[in-house]
Short mmCIF file of C-alpha atoms in Angstrom, two decimals:
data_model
loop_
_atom_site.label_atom_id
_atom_site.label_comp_id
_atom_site.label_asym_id
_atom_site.label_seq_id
_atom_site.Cartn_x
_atom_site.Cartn_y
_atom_site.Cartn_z
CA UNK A 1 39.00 19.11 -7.25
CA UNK A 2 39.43 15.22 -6.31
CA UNK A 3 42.69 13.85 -7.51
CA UNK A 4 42.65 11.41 -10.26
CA UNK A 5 44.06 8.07 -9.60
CA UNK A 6 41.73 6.54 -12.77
CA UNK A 7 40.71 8.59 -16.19
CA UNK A 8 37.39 10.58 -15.49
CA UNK A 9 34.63 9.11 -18.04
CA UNK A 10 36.09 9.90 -21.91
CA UNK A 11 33.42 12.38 -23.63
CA UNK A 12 33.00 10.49 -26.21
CA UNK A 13 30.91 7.65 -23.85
CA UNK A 14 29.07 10.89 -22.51
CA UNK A 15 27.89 11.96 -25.60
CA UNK A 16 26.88 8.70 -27.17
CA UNK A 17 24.49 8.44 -23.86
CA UNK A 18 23.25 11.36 -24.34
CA UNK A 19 22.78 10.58 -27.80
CA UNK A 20 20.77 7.08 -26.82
CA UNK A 21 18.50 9.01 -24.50
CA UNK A 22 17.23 11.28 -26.55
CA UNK A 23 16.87 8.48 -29.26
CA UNK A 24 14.82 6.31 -26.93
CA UNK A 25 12.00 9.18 -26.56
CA UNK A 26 12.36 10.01 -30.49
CA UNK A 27 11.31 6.73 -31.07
CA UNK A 28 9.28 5.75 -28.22
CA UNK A 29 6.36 9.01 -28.95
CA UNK A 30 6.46 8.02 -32.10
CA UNK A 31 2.94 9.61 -32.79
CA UNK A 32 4.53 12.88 -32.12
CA UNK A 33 7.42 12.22 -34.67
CA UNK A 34 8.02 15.15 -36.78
CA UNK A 35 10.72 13.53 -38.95
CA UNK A 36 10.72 9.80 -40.12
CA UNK A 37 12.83 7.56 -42.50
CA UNK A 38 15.71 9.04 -44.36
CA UNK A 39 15.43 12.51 -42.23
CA UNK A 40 15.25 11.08 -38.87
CA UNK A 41 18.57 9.08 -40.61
CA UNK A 42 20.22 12.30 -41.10
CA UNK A 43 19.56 14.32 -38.23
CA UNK A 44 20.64 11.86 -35.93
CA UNK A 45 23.78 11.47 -37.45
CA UNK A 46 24.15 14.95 -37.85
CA UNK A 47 22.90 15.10 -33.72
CA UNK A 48 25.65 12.34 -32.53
CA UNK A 49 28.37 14.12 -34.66
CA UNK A 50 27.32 17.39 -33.04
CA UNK A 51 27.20 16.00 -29.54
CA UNK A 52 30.46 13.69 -29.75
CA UNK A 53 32.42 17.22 -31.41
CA UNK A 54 31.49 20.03 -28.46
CA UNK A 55 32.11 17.63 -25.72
CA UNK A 56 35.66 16.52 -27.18
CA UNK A 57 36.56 20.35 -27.79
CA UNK A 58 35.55 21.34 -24.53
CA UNK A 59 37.36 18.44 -22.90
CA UNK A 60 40.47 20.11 -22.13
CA UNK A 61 39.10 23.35 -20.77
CA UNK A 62 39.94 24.53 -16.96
CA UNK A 63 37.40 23.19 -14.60
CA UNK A 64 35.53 26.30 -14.65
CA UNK A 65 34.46 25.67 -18.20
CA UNK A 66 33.06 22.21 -17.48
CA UNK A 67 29.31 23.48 -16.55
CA UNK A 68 29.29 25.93 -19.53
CA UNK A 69 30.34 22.96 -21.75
CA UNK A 70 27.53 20.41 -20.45
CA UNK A 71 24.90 23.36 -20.71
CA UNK A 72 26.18 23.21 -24.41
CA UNK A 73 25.56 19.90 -24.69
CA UNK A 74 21.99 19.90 -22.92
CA UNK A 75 21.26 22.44 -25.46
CA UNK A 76 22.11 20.50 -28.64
CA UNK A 77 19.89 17.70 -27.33
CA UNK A 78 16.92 20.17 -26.72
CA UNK A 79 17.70 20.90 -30.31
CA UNK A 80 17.92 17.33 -30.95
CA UNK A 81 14.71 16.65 -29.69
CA UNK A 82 12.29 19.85 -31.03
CA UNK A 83 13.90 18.81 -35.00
CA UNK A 84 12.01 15.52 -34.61
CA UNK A 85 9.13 15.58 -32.24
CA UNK A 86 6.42 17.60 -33.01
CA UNK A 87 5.62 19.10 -29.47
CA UNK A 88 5.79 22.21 -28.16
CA UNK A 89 8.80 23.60 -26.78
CA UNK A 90 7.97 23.05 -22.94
CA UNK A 91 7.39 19.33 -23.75
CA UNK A 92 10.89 19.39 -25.60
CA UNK A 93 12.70 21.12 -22.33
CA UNK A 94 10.75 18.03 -20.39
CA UNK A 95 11.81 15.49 -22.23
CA UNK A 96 15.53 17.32 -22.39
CA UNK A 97 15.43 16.94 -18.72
CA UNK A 98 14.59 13.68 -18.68
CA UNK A 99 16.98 12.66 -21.61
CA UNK A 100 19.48 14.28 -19.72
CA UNK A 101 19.47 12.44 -16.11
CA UNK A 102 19.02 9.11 -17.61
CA UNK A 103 22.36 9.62 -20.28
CA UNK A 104 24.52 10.23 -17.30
CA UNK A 105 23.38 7.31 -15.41
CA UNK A 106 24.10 5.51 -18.40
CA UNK A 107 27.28 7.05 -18.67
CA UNK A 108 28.35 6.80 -14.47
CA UNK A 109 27.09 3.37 -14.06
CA UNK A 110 28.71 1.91 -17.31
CA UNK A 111 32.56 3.59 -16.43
CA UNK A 112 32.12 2.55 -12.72
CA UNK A 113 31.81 -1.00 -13.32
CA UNK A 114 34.43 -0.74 -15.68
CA UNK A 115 36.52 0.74 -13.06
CA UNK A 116 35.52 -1.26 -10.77
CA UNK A 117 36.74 -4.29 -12.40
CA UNK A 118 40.03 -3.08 -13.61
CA UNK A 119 40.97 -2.16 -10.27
CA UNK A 120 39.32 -5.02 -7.83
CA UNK A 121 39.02 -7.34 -10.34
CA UNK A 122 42.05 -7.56 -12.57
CA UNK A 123 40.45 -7.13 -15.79
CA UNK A 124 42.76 -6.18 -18.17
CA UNK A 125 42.48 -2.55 -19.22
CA UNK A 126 42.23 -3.29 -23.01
CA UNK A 127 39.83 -1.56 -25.74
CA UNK A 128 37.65 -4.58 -26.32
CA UNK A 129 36.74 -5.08 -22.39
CA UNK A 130 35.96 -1.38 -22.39
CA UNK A 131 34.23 -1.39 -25.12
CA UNK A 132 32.02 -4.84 -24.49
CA UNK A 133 31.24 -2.78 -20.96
CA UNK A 134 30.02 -0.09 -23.27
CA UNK A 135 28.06 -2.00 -25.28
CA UNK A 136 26.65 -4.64 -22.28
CA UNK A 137 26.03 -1.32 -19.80
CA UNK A 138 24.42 0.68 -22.19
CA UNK A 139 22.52 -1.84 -23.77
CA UNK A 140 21.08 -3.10 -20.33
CA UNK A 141 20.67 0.77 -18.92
CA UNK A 142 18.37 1.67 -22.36
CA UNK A 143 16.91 -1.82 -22.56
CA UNK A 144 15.32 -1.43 -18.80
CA UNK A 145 14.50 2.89 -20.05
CA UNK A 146 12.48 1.31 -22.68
CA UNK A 147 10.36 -0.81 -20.60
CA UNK A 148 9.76 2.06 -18.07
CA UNK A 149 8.80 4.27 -20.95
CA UNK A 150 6.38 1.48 -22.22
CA UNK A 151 5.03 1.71 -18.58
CA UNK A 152 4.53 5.38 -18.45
CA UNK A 153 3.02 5.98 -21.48
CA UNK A 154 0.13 5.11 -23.50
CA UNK A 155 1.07 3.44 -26.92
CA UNK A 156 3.50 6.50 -27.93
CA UNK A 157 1.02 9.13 -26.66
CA UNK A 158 2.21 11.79 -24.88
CA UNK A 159 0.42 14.35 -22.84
CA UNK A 160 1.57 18.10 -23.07
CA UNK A 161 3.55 19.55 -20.47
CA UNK A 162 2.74 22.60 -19.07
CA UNK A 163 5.69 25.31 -17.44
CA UNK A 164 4.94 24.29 -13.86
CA UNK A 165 5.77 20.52 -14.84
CA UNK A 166 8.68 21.73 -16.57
CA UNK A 167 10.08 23.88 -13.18
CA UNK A 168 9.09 20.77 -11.36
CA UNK A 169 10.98 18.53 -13.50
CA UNK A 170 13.81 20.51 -14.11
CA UNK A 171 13.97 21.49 -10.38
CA UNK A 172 14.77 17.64 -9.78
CA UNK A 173 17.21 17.21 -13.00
CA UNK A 174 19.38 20.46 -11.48
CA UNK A 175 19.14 19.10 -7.99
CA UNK A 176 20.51 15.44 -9.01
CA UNK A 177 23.42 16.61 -11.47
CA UNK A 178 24.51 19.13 -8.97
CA UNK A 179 24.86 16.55 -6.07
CA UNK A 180 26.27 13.87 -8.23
CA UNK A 181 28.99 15.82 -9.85
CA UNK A 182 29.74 18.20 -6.80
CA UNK A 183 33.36 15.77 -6.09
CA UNK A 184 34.31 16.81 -9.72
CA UNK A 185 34.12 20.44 -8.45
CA UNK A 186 35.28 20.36 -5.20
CA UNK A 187 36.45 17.78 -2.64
CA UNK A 188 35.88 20.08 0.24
CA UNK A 189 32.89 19.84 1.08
CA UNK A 190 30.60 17.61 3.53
CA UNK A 191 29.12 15.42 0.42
CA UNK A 192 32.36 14.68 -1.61
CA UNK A 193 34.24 11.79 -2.65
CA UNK A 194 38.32 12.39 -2.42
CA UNK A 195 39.56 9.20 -3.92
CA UNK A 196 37.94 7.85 -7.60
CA UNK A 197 36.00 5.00 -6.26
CA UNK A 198 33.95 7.39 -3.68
CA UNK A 199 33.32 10.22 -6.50
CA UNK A 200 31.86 6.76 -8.81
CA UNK A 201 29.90 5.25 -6.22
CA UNK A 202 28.30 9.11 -5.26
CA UNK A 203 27.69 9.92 -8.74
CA UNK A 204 26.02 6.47 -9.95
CA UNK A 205 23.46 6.40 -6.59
CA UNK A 206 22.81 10.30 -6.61
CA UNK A 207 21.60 9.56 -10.54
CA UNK A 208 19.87 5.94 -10.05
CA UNK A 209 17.82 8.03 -7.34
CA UNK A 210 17.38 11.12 -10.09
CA UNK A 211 16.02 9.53 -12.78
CA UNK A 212 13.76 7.32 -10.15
CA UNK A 213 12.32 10.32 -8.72
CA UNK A 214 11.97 11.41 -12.15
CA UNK A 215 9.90 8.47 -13.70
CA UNK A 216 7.97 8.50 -10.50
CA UNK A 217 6.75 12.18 -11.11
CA UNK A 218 6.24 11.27 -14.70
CA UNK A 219 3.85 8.38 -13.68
CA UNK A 220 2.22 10.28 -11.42
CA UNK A 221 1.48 12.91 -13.99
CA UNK A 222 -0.07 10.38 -16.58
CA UNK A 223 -1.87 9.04 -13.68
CA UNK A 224 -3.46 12.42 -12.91
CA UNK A 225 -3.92 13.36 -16.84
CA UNK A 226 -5.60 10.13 -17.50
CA UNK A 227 -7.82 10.75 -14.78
CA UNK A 228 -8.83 14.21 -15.45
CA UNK A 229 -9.58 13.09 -18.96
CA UNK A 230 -11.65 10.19 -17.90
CA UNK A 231 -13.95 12.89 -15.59
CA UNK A 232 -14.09 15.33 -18.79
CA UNK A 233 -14.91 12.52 -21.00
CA UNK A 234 -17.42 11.17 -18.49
CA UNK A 235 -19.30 14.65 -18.16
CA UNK A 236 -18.82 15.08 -21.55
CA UNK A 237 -21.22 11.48 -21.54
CA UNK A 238 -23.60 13.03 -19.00
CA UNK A 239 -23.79 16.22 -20.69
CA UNK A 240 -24.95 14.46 -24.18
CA UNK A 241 -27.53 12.50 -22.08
CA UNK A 242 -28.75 14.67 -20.59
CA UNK A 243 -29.55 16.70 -23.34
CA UNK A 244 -31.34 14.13 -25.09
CA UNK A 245 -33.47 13.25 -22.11
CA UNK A 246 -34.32 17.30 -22.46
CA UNK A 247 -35.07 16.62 -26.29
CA UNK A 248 -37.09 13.69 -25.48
CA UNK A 249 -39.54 15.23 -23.10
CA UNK A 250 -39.77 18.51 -25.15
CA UNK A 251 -40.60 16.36 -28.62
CA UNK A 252 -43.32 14.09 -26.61
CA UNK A 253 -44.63 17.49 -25.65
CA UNK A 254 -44.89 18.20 -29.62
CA UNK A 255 -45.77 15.19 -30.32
CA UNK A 256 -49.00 16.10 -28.23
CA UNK A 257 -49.63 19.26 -29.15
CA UNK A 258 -49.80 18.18 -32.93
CA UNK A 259 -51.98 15.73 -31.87
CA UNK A 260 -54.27 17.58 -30.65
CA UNK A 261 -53.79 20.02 -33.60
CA UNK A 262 -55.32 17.31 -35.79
CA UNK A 263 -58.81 17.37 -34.00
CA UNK A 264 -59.21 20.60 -34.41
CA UNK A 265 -58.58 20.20 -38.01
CA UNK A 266 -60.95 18.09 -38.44
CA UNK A 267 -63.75 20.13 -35.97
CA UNK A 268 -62.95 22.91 -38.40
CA UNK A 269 -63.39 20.60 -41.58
CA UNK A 270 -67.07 19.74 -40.55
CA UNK A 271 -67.94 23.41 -39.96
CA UNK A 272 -68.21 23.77 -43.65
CA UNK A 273 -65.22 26.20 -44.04
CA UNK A 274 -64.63 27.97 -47.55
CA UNK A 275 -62.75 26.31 -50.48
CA UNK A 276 -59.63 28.55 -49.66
CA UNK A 277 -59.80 27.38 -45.79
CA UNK A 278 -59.96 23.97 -46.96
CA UNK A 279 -56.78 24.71 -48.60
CA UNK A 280 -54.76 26.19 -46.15
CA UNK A 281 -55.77 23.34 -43.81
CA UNK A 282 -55.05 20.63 -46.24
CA UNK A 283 -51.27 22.35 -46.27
CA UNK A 284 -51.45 22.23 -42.77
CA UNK A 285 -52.11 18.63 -42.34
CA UNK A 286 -49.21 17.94 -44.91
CA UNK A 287 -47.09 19.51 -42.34
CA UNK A 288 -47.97 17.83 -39.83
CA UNK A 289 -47.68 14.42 -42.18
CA UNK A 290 -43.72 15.52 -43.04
CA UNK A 291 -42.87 16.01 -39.51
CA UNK A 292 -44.34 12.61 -38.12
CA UNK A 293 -42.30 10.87 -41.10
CA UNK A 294 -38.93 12.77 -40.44
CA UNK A 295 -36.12 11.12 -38.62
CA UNK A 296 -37.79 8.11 -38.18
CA UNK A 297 -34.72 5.91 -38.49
CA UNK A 298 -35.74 2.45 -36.66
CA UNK A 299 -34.33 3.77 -33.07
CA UNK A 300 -35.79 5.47 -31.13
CA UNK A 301 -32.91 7.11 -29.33
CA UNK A 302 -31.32 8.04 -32.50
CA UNK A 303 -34.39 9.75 -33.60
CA UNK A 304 -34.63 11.77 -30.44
CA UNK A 305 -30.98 13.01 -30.92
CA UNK A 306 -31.61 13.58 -34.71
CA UNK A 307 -34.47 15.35 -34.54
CA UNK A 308 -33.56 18.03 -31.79
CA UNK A 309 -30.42 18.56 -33.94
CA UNK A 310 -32.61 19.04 -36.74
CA UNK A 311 -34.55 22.11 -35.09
CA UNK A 312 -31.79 23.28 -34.08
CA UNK A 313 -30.21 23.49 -37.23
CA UNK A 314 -33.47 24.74 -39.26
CA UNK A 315 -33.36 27.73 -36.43
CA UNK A 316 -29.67 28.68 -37.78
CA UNK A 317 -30.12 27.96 -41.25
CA UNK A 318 -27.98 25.04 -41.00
CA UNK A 319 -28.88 21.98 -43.97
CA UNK A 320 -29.05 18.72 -41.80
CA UNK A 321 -29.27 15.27 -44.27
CA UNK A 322 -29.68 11.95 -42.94
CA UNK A 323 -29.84 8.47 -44.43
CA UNK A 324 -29.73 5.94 -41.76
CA UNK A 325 -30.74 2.42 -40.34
CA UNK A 326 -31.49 3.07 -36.71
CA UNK A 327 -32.07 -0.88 -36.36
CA UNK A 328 -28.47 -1.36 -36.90
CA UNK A 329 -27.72 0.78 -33.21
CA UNK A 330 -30.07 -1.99 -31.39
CA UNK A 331 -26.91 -3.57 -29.49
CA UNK A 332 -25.50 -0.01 -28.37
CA UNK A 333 -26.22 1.46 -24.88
CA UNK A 334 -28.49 4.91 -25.21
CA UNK A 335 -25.63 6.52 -23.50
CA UNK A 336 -22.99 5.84 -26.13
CA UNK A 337 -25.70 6.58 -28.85
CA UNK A 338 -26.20 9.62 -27.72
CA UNK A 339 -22.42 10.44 -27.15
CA UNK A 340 -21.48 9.36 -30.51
CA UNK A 341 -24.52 10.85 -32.60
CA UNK A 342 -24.56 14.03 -29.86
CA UNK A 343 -20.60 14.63 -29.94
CA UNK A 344 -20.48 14.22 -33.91
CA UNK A 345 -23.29 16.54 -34.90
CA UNK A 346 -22.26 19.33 -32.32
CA UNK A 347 -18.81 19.38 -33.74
CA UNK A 348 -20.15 19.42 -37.04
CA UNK A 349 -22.79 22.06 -36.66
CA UNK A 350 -20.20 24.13 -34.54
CA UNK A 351 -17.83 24.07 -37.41
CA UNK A 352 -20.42 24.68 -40.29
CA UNK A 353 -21.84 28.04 -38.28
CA UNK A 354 -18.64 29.48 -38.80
CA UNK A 355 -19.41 29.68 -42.49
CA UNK A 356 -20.66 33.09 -43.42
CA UNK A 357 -22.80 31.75 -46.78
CA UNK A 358 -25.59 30.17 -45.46
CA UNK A 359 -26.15 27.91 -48.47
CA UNK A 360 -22.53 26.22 -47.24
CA UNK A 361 -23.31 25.42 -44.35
CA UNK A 362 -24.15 21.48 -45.19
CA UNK A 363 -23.98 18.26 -42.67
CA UNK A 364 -24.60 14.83 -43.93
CA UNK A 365 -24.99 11.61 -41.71
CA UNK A 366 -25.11 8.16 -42.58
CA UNK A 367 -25.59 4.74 -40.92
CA UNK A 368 -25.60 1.45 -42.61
CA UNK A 369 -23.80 -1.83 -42.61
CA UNK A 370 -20.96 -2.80 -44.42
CA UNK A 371 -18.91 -5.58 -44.80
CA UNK A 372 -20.06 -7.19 -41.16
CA UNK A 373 -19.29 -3.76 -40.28
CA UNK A 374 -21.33 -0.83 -38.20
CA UNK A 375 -20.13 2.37 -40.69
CA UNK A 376 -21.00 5.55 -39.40
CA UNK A 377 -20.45 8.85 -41.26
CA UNK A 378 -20.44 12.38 -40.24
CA UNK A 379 -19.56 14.97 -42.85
CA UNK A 380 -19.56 18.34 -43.46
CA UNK A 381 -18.43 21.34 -45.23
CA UNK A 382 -15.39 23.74 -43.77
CA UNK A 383 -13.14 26.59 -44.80
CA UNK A 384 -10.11 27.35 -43.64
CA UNK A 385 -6.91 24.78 -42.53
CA UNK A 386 -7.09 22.20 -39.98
CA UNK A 387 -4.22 20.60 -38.43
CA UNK A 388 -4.13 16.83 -37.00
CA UNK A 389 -1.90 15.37 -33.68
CA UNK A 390 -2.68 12.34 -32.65
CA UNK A 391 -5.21 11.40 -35.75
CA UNK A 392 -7.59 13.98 -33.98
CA UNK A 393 -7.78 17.55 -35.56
CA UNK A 394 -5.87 19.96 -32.82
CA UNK A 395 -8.82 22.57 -31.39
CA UNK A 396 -9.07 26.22 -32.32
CA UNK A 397 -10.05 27.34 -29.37
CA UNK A 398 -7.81 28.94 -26.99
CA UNK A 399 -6.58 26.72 -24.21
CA UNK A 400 -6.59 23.03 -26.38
CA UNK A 401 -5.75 21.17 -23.05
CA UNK A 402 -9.54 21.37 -22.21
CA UNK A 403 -11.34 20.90 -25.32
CA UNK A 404 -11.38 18.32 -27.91
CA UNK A 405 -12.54 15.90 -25.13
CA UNK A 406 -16.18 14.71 -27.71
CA UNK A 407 -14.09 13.04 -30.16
CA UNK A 408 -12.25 11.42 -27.90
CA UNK A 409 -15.27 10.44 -25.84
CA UNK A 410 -16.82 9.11 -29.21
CA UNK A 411 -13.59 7.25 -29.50
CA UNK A 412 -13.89 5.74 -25.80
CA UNK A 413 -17.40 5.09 -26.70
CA UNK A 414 -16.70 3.59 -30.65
CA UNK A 415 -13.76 1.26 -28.66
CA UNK A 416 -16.05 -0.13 -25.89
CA UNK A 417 -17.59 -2.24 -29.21
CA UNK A 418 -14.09 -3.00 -30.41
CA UNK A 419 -14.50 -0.12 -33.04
CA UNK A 420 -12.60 2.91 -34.29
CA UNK A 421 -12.52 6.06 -34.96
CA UNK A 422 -11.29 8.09 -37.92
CA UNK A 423 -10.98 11.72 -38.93
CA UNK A 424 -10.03 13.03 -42.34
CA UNK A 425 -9.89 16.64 -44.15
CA UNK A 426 -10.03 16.38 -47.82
CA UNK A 427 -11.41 19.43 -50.57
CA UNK A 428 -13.47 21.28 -47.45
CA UNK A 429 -14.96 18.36 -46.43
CA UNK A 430 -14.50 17.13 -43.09
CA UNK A 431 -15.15 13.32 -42.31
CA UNK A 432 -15.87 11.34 -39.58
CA UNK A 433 -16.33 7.85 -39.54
CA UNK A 434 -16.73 5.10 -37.20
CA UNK A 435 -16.16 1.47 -38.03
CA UNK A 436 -17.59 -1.36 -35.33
CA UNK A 437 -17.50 -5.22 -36.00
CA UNK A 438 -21.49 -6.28 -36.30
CA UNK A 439 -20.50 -10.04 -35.61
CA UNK A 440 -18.80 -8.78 -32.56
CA UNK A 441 -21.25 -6.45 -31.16
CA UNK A 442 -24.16 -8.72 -31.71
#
């Protein structure tokens, strides 16, 4: 191992990095924040005091110990981080990683300058210099973390991680620690330092390079998430319209055929048909009268959309109400109309056929103005428990990474007006709504 001509980093500095780093992502994702206020309070105290304790123990131990010791401590901040985000535990080993790399730059860069300056310098070795380096290091080191984080993410929206990520990222986290403490190990080899200033200078540029390579592969995998979303969202768009270009041809083809219907009616009416004739085709031609009046909301895409939801739903016994003013849509693109309208009522119809008593299965949808506000409303009945991440309810079906993408297309589509989107679950009703500015649409 290198001789010491200057005291190695004291534990204590180690662990209060590693404490900051995993701090930084607690509060940075905050949407995925399991624990908040008084809790979060706790646990990170209880997390520093935890951290600051096993490296101070261990701190004595033969060299041997010393990888044992900092596997402890990686494992107290993956504990660290699954207590208060609420992600899976391959996200919390990814963010560990992560956490991980950046504390010891933290730590290496903020002990070499210190060094640095009480050796080359002639800054007196005295508690308050060390301790305004801590503070002026640490401070910078996080500051700059934050602003990469900010970069790299989306407003405190993470993506899940999946296990190849994880090898990926950890593969790089091993690889930097491993170079960048190998002089602490062993001087005799090809890529260690043998005096203090060479083990400081090694360490600090093998973990600026680290955590580089590190946010790089983390920007590169929003960049290819975000991306893959936008396609799924944009077929999910394409999908929707094309489906009501399919509903528009087949309901002109109705349209026709009761039309025509109507002639014949009225051929048979002249034929002099019996009084009980006369009665089934007066029933007939109140059919025909309901169906021409239904869904005619004031747009015509919206009635399209409406309507072959409608037969759907009277095929599968599903009870489809509407009250809506279709004028109000006038400023939207058809696309988006059918994306919102298309997205909503498939979710909603997929839930309610789920529900065994037919007379249950109920979907109500409403569009009127309020406030100087577009307010549409999508609800319907469910059983069962639903549970929310992001303000979007998490999907039941098996793989979630490639579903849920029609709410959040009828959020991209709701935010293209400078509107939002809401979701709520309240007594076994399930509610969507969508608020857009009128003044600002218009």
């Amino acid at each position: 191992m290198t001789t010491e001509v200057f005291p190695t980093i004291p534990r204590l500095y180690t662990a209060l990095a590693q404490w900051l780093a995993c701090l930084l992502l607690i509060l940075h994702y905050h949407r995925q924040r399991r624990l908040h206020g008084r809790r979060l309070v706790l646990v990170s105290a209880l997390a520093l005091a935890a951290l600051a304790l096993e490296l101070v123990l261990t701190g004595g131990l033969p060299v041997a110990f010393w990888i044992p010791s900092m596997m402890g401590s990686v494992a107290l901040m993956y504990a660290y981080l699954s207590a208060c985000l609420d992600v899976s535990p391959v996200s919390a080993g990814y963010y560990c990683v992560r956490a991980f790399l950046l504390s010891e730059l933290a730590a290496s860069l903020e002990w070499q300058l210190y060094y640095y300056g009480v050796t080359y310098l002639g800054v007196p070795a005295v508690p308050w210099v060390e301790w305004t380096t801590l503070v002026v290091i640490y401070g910078a080191v996080f500051w700059l973390a934050v602003l990469l984080e900010r970069r790299c993410s989306d407003d405190g929206r993470s993506y899940p991680v999946t296990a190849r990520e994880l090898l990926s990222c950890a593969a790089i986290g091993i690889a930097a620690f491993s170079i960048s403490n190998l002089s602490f190990v062993s001087s005799n080899t090809p890529f260690s330092g043998r005096v203090a200033q060479e083990v400081y200078i090694i360490r600090t540029l093998v973990d600026i390079g680290g955590v580089a390579i590190l946010y790089a592969y983390h920007l590169q995998r929003r960049e290819l998430r975000l991306r893959y979303e936008r396609d799924a969202i944009q077929n999910v768009l394409q999908t929707q319209y094309t489906q009501y270009r399919q509903s528009r041809e087949s309901i002109d083809l109705i349209n026709r055929k009761y039309h025509d219907l109507k002639h014949q009616i009225a051929a048979l009416r002249a034929e002099g048909d019996p009084a009980r004739r006369a009665a089934w085709l007066d029933e007939m031609e109140s059919d025909i009268a309901v169906y021409e009046a239904q869904n005619k909301t004031g747009n015509g895409v919206l009635d399209t959309v409406l309507t072959g939801k409608s037969l759907y739903c009277q095929k599968h016994q599903v009870n489809l109400t509407c009250v809506a003013d279709g004028s109000l849509l006038d400023f939207m693109d058809v696309m988006d109309i059918c994306t919102i309208f298309g997205n909503a009522l498939d979710n909603a119809i997929e839930s309610v056929l789920q529900i065994a008593d037919k007379d249950k299965r109920l979907i109500h949808l409403s569009v009127s103005a309020q406030r100087g506000f577009l307010l549409i409303q999508v609800e319907n009945y469910f059983e069962g428990h639903l549970e929310f991440q992001e303000g979007l309810p998490v999907s039941t079906k098996g793989d979630s990474r490639f579903h849920g993408y029609g709410l959040k297309s009828i959020r991209y589509s709701a935010e293209r007006y400078g509107g939002t989107l809401s979701v709520s679950a309240e007594k076994q009703w399930f509610n969507l709504n969508i608020l857009i500015p009128l003044k600002r649409a218009a």
